[in-house]
Each structure stands twice: as C-alpha cells, then as structure tokens.
Short mmCIF file of C-alpha atoms in Angstrom, two decimals:
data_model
loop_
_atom_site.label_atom_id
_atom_site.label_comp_id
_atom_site.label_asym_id
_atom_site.label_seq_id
_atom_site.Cartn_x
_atom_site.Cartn_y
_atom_site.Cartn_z
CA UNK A 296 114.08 132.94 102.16
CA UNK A 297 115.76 129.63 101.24
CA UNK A 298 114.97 128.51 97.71
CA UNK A 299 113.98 124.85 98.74
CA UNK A 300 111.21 127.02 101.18
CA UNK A 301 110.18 128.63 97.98
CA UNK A 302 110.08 124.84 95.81
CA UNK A 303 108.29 123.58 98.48
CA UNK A 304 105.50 126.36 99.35
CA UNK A 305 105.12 126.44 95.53
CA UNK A 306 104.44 122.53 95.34
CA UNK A 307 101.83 123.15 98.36
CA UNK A 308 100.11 126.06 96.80
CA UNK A 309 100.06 126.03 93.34
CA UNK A 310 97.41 123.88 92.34
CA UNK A 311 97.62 120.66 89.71
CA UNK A 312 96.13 118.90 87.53
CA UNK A 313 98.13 115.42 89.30
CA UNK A 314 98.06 117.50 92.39
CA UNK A 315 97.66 114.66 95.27
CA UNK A 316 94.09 114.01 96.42
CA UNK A 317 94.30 111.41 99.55
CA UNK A 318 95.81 113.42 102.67
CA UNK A 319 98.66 113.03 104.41
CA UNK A 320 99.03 109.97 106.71
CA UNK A 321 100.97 111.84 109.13
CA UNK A 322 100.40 115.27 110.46
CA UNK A 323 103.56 117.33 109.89
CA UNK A 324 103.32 119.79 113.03
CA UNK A 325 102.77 117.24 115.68
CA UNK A 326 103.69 118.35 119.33
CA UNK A 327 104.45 114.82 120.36
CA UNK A 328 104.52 111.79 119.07
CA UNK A 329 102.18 109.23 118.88
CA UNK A 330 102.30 105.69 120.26
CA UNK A 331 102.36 104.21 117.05
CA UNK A 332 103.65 101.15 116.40
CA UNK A 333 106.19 100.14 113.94
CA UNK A 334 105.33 98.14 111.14
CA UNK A 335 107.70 95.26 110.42
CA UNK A 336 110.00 96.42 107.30
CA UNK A 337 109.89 93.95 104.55
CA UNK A 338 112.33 95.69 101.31
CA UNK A 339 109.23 95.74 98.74
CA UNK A 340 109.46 95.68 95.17
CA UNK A 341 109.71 98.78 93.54
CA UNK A 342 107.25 99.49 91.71
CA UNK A 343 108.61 101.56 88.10
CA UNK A 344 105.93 104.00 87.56
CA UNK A 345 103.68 105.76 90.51
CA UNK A 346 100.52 107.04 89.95
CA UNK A 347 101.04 110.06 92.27
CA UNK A 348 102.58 113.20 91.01
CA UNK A 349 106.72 113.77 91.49
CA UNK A 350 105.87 116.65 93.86
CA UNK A 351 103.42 114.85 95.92
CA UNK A 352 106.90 112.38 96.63
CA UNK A 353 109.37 114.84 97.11
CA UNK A 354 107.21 116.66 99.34
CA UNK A 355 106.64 113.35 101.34
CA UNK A 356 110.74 112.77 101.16
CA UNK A 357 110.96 116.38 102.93
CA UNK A 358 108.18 115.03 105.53
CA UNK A 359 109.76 112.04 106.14
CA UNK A 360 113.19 114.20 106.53
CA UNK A 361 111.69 116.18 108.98
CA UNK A 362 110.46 113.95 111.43
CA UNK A 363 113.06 111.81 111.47
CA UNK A 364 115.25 115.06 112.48
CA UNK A 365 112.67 115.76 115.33
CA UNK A 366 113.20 112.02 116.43
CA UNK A 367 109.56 110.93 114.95
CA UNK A 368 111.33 107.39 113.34
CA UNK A 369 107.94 105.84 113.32
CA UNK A 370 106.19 108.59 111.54
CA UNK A 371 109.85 108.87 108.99
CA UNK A 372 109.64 104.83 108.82
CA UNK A 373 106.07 104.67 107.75
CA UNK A 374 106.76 107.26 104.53
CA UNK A 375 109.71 106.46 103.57
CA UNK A 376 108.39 102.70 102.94
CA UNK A 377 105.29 103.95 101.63
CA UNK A 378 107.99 105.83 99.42
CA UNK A 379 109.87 103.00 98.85
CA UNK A 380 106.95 100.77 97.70
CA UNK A 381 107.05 103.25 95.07
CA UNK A 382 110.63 102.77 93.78
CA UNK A 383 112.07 106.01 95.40
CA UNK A 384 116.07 105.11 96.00
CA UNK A 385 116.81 107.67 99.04
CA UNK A 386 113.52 106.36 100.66
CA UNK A 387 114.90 102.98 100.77
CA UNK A 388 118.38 104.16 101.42
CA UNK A 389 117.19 106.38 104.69
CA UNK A 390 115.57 102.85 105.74
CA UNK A 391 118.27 101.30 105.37
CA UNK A 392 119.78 103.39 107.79
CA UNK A 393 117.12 103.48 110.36
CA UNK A 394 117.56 99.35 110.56
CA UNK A 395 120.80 99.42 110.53
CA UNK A 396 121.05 101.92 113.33
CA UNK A 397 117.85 100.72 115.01
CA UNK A 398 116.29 104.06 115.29
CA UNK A 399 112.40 103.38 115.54
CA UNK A 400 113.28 99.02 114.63
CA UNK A 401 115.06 97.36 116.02
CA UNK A 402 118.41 97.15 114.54
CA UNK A 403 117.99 94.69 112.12
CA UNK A 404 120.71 93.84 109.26
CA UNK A 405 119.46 91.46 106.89
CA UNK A 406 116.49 94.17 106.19
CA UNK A 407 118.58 96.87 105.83
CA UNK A 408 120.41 94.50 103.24
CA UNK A 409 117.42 94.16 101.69
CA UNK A 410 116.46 97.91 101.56
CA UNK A 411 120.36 99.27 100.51
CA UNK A 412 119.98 96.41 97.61
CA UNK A 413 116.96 98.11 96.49
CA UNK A 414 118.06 101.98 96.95
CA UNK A 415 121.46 100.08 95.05
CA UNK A 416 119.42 98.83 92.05
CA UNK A 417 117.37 102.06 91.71
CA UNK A 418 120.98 103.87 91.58
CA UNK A 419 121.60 105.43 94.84
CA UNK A 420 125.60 105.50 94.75
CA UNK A 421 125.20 106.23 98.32
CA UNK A 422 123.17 102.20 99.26
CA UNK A 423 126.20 101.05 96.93
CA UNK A 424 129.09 102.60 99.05
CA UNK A 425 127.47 101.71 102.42
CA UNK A 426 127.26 97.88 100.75
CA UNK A 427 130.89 98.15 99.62
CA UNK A 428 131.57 99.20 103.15
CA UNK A 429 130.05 96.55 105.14
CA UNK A 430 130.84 93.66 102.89
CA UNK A 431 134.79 94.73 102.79
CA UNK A 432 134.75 94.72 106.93
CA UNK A 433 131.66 92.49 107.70
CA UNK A 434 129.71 93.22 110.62
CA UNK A 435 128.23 91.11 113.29
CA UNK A 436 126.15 88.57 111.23
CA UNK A 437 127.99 89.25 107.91
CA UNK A 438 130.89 87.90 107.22
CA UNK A 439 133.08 90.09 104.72
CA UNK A 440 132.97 89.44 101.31
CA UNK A 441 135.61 91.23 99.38
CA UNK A 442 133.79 90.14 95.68
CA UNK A 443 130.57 91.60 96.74
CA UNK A 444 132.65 94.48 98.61
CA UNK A 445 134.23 95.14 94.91
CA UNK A 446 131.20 94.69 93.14
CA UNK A 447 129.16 97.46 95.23
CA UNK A 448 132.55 99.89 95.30
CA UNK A 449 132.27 99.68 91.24
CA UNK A 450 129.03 100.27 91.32
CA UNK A 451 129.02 103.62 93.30
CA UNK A 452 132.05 104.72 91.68
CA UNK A 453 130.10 104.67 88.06
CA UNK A 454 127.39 106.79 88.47
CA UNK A 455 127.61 110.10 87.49
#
C-alpha cells in the first residue's frame, strides 16, 4: 500500500488530543456534484497560527486535491480558501490556479495575483515562478514588468 495511504489512514484513525472536532464541509465520496455556488475569491490575510491541528490541514489539502482531480472545483475552491484563510501557501497557490484557468470562477487575474502574492509571501517558490512568468511576458490585462518579473525569479530561485 502507498505510504501517503498509510499517513493518511493513520491521521483518520488514530485519535488526538487536537484531533479536529467540527466535520467536514464537504463530503469526500460524493457521486455527483452539487449545485453549489461559488463564492467570490477575495486573497485573505493569512492568518500565522491556526487553531486546528497540522493533520486536520493536510488532510483537508488531500480533500481539496481530490476533488479538484474528479472535476469538483467548487467543492476544491471552497477548502482550499478556507485553507488559505489559514496561511497555507499551496492552498493559495492551487487558487491561484483555478482563477487563472477559470476552472469553477471565472477566470479572473487580478485575484489570482492576489492569491500567488500570498502563496509568494508564505514561501511557495512555485506562486514566485508563476509571478516571474507572467510579469516577464504579461498577459491580457498585465502588462510585463521585467523588475517585478526579476524580483519574483529571485525569489523562487532562493528557497531551499
């Protein structure tokens, strides 16, 4: 069995004292899915410290992962900015994305701007490179910006 099977049956099973008491907002074995609609994305503040356990995130990240494979965006929008709210980086990367793309948004730069600043300032080399990349060739509504393009691309190229 994979290990990250293992990590994440362990998480579910093994109880904790900071073991996550509200339930999940979003049912993870779905057959369809729902009609929900999309909350506008506003880039949120991130917030340092969560009071909810690092396992109760990660196994929200690997939720969120999920249905955004199986094409739920709604249900993947909804906790990643929940996750995001909470300072994760990949959370507001992977919303990033979804505006950009307009999968479950509409495609909407400026926001996912906003949300690959954030991932950028919580360290995700990954929300620094796609920054480097769009301010060195613009895009439609962004003009290039080679100092900002430079800025990013040093940025990404210092972490670890």
């Amino acid at each position: 069995m994979p290990r990250h099977f293992l990590l994440l049956a362990a998480v579910l099973l093994v109880p904790s004292a900071q073991a996550e008491t509200a339930p999940l907002t979003t049912a993870p074995f779905q057959t369809a899915p729902t009609q929900a609609t999309p909350t506008q994305a506003t880039p949120t503040q991130a917030t340092p410290t969560s009071l909810r356990s690092p396992q109760a995130r990660m196994v929200d990240g690997y939720l969120a992962y999920g249905q955004f494979k199986m094409g739920r965006y709604a249900q993947a929008f909804e906790i990643w900015q929940r996750l995001a709210a909470e300072g994760d980086a990949d959370a507001a990367f992977q919303l990033g994305v979804m505006l950009e793309d307009g999968r479950g948004q509409p495609a909407d730069l400026v926001q996912a701007l906003g949300y690959y600043q954030q991932a950028s300032n919580a360290g995700s080399r990954r929300a620094a490179h796609r920054l480097a990349a769009l301010y060195a060739t613009g895009a439609p509504g962004l003009p290039a910006d080679p100092t900002l393009s430079r800025h990013y691309r040093a940025l990404a190229e210092a972490g670890d």
